[in-house]
CSV table of C-alpha atoms in Angstrom, one decimal:
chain,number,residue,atom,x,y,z
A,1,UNK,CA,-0.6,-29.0,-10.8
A,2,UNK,CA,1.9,-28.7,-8.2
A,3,UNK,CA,0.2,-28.3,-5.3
A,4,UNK,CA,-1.9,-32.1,-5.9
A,5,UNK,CA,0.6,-33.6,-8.3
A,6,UNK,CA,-2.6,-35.9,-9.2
A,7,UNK,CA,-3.8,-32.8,-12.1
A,8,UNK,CA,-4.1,-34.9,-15.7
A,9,UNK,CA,-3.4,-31.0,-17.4
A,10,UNK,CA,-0.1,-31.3,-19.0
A,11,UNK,CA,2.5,-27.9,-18.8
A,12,UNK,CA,1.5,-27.3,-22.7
A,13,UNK,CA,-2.1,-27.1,-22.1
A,14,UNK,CA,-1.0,-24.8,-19.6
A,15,UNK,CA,0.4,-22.4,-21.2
A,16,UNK,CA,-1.8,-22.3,-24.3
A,17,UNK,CA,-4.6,-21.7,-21.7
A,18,UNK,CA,-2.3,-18.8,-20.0
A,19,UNK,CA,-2.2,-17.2,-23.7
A,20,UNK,CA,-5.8,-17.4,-24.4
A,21,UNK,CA,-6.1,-15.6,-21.4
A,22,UNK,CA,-3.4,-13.3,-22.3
A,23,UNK,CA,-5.1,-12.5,-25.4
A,24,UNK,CA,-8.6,-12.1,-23.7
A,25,UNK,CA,-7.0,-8.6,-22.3
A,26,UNK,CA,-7.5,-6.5,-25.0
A,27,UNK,CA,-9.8,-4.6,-27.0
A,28,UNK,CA,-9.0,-3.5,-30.7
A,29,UNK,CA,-6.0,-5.1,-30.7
A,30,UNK,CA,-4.4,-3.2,-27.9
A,31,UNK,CA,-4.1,-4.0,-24.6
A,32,UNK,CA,-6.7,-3.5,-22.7
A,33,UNK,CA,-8.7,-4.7,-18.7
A,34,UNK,CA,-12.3,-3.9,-17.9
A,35,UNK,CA,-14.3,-5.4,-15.0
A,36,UNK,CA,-15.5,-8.3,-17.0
A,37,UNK,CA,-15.2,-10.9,-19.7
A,38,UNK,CA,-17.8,-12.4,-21.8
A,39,UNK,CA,-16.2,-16.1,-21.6
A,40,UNK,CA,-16.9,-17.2,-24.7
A,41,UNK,CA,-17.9,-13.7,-27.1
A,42,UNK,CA,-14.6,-11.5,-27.7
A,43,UNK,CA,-15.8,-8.7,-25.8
A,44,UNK,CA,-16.2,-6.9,-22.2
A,45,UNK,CA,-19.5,-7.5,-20.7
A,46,UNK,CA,-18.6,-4.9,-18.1
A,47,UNK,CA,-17.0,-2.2,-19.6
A,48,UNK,CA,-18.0,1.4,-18.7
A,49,UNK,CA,-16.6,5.2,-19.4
A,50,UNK,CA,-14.3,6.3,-16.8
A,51,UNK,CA,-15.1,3.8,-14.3
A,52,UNK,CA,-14.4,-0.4,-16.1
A,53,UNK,CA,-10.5,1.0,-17.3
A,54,UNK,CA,-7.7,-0.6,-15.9
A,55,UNK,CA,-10.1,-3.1,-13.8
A,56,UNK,CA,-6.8,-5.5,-12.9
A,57,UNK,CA,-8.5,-7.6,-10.0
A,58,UNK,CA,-8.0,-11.0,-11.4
A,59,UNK,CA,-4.9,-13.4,-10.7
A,60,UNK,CA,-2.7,-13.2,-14.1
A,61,UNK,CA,0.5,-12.3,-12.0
A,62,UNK,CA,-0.2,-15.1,-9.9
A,63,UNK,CA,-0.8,-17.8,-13.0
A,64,UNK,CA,2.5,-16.7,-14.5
A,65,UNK,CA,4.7,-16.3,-11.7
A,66,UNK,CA,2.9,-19.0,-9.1
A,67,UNK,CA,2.0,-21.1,-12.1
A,68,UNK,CA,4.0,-21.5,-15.0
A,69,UNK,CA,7.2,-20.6,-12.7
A,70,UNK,CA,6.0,-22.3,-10.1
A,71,UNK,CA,7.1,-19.5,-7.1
A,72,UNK,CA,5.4,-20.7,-4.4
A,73,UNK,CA,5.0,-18.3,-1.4
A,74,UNK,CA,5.6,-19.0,1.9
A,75,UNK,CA,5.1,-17.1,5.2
A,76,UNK,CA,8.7,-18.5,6.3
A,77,UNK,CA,12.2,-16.9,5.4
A,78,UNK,CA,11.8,-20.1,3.2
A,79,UNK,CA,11.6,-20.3,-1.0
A,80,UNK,CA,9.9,-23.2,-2.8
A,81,UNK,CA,10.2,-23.1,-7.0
A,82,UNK,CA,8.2,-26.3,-9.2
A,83,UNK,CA,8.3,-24.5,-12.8
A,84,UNK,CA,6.2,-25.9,-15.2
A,85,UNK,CA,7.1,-24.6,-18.2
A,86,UNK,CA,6.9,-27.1,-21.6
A,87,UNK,CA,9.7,-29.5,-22.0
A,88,UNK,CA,11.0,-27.2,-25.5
A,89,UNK,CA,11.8,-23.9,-23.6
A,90,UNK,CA,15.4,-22.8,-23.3
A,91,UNK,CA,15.1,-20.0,-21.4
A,92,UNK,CA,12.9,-18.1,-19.1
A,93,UNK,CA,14.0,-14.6,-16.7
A,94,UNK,CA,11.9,-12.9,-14.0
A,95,UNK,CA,14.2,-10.2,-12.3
A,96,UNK,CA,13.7,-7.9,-9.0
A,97,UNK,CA,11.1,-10.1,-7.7
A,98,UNK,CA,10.2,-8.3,-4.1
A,99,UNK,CA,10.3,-11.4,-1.6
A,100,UNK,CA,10.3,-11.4,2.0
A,101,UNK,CA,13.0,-8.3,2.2
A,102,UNK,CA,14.8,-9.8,-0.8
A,103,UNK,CA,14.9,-8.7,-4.9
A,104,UNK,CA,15.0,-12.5,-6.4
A,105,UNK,CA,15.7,-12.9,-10.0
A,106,UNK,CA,15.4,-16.2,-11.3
A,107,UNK,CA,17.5,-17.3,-14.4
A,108,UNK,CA,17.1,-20.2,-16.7
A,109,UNK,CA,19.7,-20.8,-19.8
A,110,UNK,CA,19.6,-24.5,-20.3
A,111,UNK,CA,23.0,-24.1,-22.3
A,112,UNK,CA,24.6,-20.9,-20.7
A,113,UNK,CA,24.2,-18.6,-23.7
A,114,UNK,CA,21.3,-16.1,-23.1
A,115,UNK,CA,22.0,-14.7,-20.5
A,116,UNK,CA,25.8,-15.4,-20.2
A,117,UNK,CA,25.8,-17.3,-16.9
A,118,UNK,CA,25.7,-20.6,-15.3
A,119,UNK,CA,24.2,-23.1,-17.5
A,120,UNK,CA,20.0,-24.1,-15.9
A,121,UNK,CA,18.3,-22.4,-13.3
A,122,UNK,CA,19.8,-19.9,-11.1
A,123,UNK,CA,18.6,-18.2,-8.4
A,124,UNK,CA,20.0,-14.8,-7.2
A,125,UNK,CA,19.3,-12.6,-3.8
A,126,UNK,CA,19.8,-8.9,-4.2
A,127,UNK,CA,22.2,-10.0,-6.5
A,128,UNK,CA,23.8,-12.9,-4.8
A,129,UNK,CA,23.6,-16.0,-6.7
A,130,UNK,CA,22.0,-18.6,-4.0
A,131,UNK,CA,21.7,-21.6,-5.8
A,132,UNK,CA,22.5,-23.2,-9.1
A,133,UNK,CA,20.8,-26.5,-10.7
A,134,UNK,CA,20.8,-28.1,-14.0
A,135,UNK,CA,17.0,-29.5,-14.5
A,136,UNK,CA,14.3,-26.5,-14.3
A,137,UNK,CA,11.6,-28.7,-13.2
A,138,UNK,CA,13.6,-30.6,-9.6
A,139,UNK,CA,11.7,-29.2,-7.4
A,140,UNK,CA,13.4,-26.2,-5.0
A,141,UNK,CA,13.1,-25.9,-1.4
A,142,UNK,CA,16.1,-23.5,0.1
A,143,UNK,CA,16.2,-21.4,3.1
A,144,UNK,CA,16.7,-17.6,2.1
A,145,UNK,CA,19.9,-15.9,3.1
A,146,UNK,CA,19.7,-14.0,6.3
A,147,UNK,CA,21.3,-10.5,5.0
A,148,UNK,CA,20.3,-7.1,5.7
A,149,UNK,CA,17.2,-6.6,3.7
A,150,UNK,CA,15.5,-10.0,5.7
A,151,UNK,CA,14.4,-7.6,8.1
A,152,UNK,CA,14.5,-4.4,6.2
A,153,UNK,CA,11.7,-2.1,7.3
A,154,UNK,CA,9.1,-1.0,4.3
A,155,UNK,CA,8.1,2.6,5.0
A,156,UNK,CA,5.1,3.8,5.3
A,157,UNK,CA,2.8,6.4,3.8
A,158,UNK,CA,1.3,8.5,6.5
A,159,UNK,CA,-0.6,10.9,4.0
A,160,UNK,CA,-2.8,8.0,2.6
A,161,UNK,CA,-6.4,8.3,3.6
A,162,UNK,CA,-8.7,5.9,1.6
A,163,UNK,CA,-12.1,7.1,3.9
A,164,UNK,CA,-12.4,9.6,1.6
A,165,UNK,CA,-12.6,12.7,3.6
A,166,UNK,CA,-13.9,11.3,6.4
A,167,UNK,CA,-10.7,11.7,9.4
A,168,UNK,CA,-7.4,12.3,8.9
A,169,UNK,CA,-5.0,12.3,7.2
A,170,UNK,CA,-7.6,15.1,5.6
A,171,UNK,CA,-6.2,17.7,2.1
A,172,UNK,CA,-7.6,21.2,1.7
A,173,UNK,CA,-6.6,23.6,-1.2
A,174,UNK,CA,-7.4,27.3,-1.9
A,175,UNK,CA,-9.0,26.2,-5.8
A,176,UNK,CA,-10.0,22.7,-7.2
A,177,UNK,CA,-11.3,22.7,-10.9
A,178,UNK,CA,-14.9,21.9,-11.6
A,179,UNK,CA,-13.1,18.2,-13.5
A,180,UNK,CA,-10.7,17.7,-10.3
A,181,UNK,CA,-11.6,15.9,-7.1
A,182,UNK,CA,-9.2,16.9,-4.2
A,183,UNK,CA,-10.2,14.2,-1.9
A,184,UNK,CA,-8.4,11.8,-4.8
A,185,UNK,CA,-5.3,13.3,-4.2
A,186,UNK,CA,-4.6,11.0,-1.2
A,187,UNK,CA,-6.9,8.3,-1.7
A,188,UNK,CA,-3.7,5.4,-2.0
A,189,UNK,CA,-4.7,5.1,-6.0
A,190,UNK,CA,-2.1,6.3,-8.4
A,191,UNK,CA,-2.7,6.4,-12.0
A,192,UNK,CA,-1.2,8.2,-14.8
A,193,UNK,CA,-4.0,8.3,-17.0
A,194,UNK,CA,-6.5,10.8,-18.5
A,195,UNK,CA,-9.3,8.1,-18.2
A,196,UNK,CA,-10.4,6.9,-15.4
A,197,UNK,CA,-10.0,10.1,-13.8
A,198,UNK,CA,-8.1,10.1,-10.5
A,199,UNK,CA,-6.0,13.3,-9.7
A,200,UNK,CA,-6.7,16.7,-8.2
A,201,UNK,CA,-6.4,19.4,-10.8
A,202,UNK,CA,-6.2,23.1,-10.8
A,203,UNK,CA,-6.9,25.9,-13.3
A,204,UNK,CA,-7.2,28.7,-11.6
A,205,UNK,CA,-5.8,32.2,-12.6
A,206,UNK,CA,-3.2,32.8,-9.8
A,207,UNK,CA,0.7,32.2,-10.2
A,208,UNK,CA,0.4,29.1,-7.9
A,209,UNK,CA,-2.2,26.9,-5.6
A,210,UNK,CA,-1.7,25.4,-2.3
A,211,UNK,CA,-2.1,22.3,-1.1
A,212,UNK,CA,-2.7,21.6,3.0
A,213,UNK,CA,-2.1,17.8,4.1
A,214,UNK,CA,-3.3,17.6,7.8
A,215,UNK,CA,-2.4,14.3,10.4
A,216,UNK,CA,-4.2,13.5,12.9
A,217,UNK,CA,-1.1,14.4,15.4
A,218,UNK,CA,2.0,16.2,14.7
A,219,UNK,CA,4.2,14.1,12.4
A,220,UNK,CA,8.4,13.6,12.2
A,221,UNK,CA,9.0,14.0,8.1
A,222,UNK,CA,11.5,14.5,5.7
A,223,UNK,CA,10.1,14.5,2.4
A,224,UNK,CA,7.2,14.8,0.3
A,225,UNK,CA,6.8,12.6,-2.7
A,226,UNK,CA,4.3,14.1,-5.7
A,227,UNK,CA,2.6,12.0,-7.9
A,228,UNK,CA,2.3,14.6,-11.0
A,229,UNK,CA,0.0,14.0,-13.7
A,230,UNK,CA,1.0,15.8,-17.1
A,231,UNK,CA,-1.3,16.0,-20.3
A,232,UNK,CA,0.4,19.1,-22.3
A,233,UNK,CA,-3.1,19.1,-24.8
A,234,UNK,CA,-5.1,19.5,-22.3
A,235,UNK,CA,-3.0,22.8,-20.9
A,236,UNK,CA,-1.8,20.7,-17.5
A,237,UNK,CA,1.9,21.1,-17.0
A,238,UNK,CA,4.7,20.4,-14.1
A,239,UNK,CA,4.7,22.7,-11.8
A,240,UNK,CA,7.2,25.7,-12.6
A,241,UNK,CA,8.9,25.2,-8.7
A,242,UNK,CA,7.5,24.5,-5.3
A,243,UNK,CA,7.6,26.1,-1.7
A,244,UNK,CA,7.2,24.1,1.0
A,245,UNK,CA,6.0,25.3,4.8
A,246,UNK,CA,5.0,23.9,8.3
A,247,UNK,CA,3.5,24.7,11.3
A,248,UNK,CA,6.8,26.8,12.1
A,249,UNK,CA,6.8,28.4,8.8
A,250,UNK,CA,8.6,28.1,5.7
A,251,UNK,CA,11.2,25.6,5.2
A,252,UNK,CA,14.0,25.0,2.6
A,253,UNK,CA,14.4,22.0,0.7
A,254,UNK,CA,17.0,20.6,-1.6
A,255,UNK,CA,15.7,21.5,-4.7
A,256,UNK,CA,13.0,20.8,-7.3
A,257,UNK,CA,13.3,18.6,-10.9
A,258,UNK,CA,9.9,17.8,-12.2
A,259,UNK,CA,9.2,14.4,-13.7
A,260,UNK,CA,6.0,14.3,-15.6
A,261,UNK,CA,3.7,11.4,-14.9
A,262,UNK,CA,5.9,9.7,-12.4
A,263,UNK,CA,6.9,10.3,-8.5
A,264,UNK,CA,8.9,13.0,-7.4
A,265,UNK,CA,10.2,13.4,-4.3
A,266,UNK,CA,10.8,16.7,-2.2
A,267,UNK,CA,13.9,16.3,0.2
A,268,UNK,CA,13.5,19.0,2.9
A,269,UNK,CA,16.6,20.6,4.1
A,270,UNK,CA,15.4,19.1,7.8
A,271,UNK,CA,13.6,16.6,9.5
A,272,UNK,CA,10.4,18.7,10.8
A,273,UNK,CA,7.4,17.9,13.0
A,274,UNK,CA,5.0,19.3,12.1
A,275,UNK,CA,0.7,19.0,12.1
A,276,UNK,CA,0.4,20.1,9.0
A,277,UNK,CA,2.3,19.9,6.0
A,278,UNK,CA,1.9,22.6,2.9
A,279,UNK,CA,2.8,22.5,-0.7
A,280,UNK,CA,3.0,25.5,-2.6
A,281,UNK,CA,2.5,25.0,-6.2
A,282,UNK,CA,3.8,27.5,-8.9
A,283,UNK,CA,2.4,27.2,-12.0
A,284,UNK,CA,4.2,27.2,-15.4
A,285,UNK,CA,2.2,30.4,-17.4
A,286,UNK,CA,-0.3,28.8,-19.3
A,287,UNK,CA,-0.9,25.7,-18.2
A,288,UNK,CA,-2.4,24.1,-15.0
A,289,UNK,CA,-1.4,21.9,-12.2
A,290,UNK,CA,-2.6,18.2,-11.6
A,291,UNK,CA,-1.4,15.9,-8.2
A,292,UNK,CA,-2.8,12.0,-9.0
A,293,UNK,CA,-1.6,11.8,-5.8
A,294,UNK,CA,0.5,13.2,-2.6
A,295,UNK,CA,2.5,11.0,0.0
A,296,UNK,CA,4.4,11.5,3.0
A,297,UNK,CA,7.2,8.4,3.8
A,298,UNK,CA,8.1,7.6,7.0
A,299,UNK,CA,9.5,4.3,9.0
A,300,UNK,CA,7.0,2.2,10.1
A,301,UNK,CA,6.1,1.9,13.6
A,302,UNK,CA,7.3,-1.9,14.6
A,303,UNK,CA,5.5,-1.6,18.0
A,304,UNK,CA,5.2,-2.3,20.8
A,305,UNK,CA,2.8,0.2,20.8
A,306,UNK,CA,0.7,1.9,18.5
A,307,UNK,CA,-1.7,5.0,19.0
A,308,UNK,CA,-5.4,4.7,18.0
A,309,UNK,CA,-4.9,8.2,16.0
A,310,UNK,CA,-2.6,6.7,13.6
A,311,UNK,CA,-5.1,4.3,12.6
A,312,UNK,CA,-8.4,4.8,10.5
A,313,UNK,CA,-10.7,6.5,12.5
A,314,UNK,CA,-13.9,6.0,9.8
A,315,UNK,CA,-15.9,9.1,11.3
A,316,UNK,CA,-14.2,8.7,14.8
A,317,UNK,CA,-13.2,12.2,15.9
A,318,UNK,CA,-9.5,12.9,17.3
A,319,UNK,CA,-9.4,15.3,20.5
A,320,UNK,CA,-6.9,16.7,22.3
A,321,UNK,CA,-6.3,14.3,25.7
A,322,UNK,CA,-3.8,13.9,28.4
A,323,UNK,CA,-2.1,11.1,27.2
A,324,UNK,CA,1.4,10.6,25.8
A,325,UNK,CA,0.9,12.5,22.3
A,326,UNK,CA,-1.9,14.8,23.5
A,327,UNK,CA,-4.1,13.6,20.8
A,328,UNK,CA,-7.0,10.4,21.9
A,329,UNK,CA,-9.8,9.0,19.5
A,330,UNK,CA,-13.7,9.2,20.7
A,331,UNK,CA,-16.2,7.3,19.1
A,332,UNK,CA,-18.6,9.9,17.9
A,333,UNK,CA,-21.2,7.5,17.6
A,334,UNK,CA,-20.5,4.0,17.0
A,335,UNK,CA,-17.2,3.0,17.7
A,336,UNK,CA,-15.0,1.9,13.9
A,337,UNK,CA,-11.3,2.1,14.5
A,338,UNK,CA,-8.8,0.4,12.2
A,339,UNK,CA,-5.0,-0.1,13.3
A,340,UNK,CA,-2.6,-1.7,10.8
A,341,UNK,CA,0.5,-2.1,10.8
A,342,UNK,CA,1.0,-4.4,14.4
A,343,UNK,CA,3.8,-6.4,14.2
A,344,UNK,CA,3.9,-10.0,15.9
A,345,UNK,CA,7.0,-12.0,15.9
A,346,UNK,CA,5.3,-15.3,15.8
A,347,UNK,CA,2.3,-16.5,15.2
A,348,UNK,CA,-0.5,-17.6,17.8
A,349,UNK,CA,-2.8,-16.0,20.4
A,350,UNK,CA,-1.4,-12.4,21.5
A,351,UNK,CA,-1.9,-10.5,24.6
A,352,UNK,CA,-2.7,-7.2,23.6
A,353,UNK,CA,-3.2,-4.0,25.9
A,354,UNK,CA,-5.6,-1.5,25.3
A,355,UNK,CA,-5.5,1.9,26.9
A,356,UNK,CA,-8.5,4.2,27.1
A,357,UNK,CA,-10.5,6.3,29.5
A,358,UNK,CA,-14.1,6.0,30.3
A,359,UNK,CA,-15.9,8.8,31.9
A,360,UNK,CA,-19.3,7.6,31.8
A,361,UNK,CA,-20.9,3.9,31.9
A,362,UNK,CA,-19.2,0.4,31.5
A,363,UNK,CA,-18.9,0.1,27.7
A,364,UNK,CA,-18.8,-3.1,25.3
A,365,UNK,CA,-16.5,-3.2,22.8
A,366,UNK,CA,-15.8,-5.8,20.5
A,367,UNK,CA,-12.2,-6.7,19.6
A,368,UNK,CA,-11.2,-8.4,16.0
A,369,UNK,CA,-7.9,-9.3,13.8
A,370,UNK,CA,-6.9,-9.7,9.8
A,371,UNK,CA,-10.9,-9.2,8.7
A,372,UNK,CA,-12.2,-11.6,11.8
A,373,UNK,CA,-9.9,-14.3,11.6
A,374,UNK,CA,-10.3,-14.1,15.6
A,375,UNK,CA,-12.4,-12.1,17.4
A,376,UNK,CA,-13.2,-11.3,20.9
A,377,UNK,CA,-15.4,-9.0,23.1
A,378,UNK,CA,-15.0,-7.1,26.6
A,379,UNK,CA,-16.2,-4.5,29.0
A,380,UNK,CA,-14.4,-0.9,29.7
A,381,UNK,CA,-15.3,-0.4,32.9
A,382,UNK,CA,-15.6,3.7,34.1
A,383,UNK,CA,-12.2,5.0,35.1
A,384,UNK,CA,-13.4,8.1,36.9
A,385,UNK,CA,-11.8,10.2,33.9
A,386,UNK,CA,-8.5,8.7,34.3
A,387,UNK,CA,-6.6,6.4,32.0
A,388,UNK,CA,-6.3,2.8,32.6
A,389,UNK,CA,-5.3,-0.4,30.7
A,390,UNK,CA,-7.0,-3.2,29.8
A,391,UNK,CA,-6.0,-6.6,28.5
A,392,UNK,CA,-7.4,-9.0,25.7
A,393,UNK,CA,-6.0,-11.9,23.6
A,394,UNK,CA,-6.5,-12.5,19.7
A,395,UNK,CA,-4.9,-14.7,17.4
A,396,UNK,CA,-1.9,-12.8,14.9
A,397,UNK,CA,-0.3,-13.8,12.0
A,398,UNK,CA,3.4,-13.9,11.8
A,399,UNK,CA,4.7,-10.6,10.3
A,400,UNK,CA,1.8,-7.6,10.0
A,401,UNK,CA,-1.6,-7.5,11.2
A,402,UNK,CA,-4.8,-5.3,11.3
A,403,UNK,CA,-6.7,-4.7,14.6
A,404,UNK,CA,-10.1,-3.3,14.3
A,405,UNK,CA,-12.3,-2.2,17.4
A,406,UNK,CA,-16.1,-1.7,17.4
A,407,UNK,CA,-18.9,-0.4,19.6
A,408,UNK,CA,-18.1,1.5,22.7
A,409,UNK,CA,-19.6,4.9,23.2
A,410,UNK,CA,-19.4,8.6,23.0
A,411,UNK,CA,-17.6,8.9,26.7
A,412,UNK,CA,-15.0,7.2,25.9
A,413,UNK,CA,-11.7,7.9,24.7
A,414,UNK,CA,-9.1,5.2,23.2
A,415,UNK,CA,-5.4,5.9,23.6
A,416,UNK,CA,-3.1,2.7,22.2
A,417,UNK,CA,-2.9,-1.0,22.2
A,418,UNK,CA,0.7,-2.5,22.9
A,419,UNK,CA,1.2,-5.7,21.8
């Protein structure tokens, strides 16, 4: 409606489309999302056991937040707001919305006595009340402020592997239960649910289990965050403490306070480096352990370069190599590397350095950004087993970008891109 301001739908029929839609997600009266919606029957036409649950693909954030609040994103330090809520409303909230670096909470009271604050819409920035109006629907258009948490660096979880055993980072345990898949236990997907499954679980009969998460390349960490899955019934408990070791050996850390089904985070005593990372698991007597998931958060890399072993490697294999971090990416096959995380300042075409070593024939490779938004192809010429550089230009969004490189061949060994 916004976005043309030639749409005949008024903000009413908005919303009481909104709550049909509301209502559509549920099943026996509870709340309830499978993959899909008959759209006219009440009932899931794609609805399956342990597989349809949770199915939240669709755009209802966006229709509430984007639509009847009118939140209009931007890729600038920039915030737009067009609410279209009906005429009759008094007040609306949304609070600790994550924006470009920023927590906004946005605050309507068309008399002041809600929420106890200014009378209208407010806006507020981690806190900091921006911008006041009386109407709700004069359209907003204000520059956000330009504190801290603009440019405030979103870590990044290095244990995450959604190949699915394929590469690194790869999990090993001494015991998995016959109902428990390990290779879940780092797939990116959290859930705190008994169905759909998606946890590693353990039943075994020792006092404890341990779990082995493996990088690519030795690793700078301070913590280990747990995902722990807890179903008492079903004889699956918090761990009774945890033990913690490296490369080096055993390390302390600052103590263990299980939360069930949420995150809990291990603080080691130290920042260690370390190739692999291992979690020793005591059990509480009688029950056993379950991990929906394990992470490992670190500050991102913001460039300018960024190693190909860091990426994902899709079947790749990582070798020991001369380079900088001792640790290159070969094709194996067909070349299918994925780096994310490269930052650009601006947006436009990019010159972007890639270094590699080729010890056999000239090699084609082709070079692509953001799912082939731009693309390019070039040669690596032999290097006579020595690394070398070379360049190539692709088009980068402002902000974040993913860089994927295909083909090449089984002499060849990939090093970085610096941007």
């Amino acid at each position: 409606m916004y976005h043309t301001g030639k749409s005949k739908v008024t903000s009413d029929q908005y919303l009481d489309l909104l709550r049909i839609y509301a209502k559509t997600q549920h099943r026996d009266g509870a709340p309830y999302i499978a993959e899909a919606h008959y759209p006219v029957r009440d009932a899931w036409s794609g609805d399956s056991f342990n597989h349809s649950e949770h199915y939240l693909h669709s755009t209802y954030n966006d229709n509430t937040l984007s639509g009847l609040f009118g939140i209009i994103p931007t890729f600038e330090d920039k915030l737009s707001i067009e609410p279209i809520v009906p005429d009759n409303w008094t007040y609306f909230a949304v609070e600790n919305l994550p924006y470009h670096g920023h927590l906004l909470t946005l605050l309507y009271d068309k008399d002041g006595t809600r929420y106890n604050e200014k009378k209208g819409l407010s806006i507020y920035s981690d806190g900091e009340l921006i911008h006041n109006q009386n109407s709700v629907f004069d359209p907003i258009n204000i520059d956000l402020p330009k504190g801290q948490n603009s440019n405030t660096s979103t870590k990044v979880n290095i244990a995450r592997n959604p190949q699915m055993g394929q590469g690194y980072p790869a999990v090993s345990t001494n015991y998995s239960s016959d109902n428990g898949t390990l290779l879940m236990v780092n797939d990116g997907l959290v859930l705190f649910d008994n169905i759909p499954f998606n946890r590693w679980e353990s039943h075994s009969t020792s006092q404890s289990d341990l779990l082995n998460v493996t990088f690519a390349r030795p690793r700078k960490l301070d913590s280990i965050t747990l995902a722990i899955f807890t179903d008492e019934d079903r004889k699956v408990s918090c761990p009774e403490s945890i033990s913690v070791s490296t490369d080096s050996g055993a390390i302390s850390h600052k103590g263990f306070s299980c939360a069930p089904n949420d995150f809990n985070t291990i603080e080691l005593a130290e920042e260690v480096e370390t190739k692999t990372i291992s979690i020793t698991l005591h059990h509480k007597e009688g029950y056993g352990i379950s991990l929906s998931e394990v992470q490992v958060w670190v500050e991102p890399n913001n460039g300018p370069t960024y190693y190909a072993v860091d990426g994902i490697t899709n079947g790749c294999k990582v070798v020991e190599s001369n380079n900088e971090i001792g640790y290159s990416v070969n094709p194996s096959g067909d070349l299918n590397l994925e780096i994310g995380g490269v930052i650009s300042k601006s947006d436009g075409s990019k010159s972007i350095s890639l270094s590699y070593k080729n010890s056999g024939q000239d090699t084609f490779v082709v070079a692509s950004a953001n799912d082939n938004l731009s693309s390019t192809n070039f040669t690596l010429k032999n290097t006579a087993n020595e690394f070398a550089s070379t360049d190539f230009s692709l088009s980068l969004g402002k902000g974040a970008n993913y860089i994927t490189l295909s083909g090449g061949s089984n002499d060849l060994l990939l090093d970085s891109i610096t941007l």
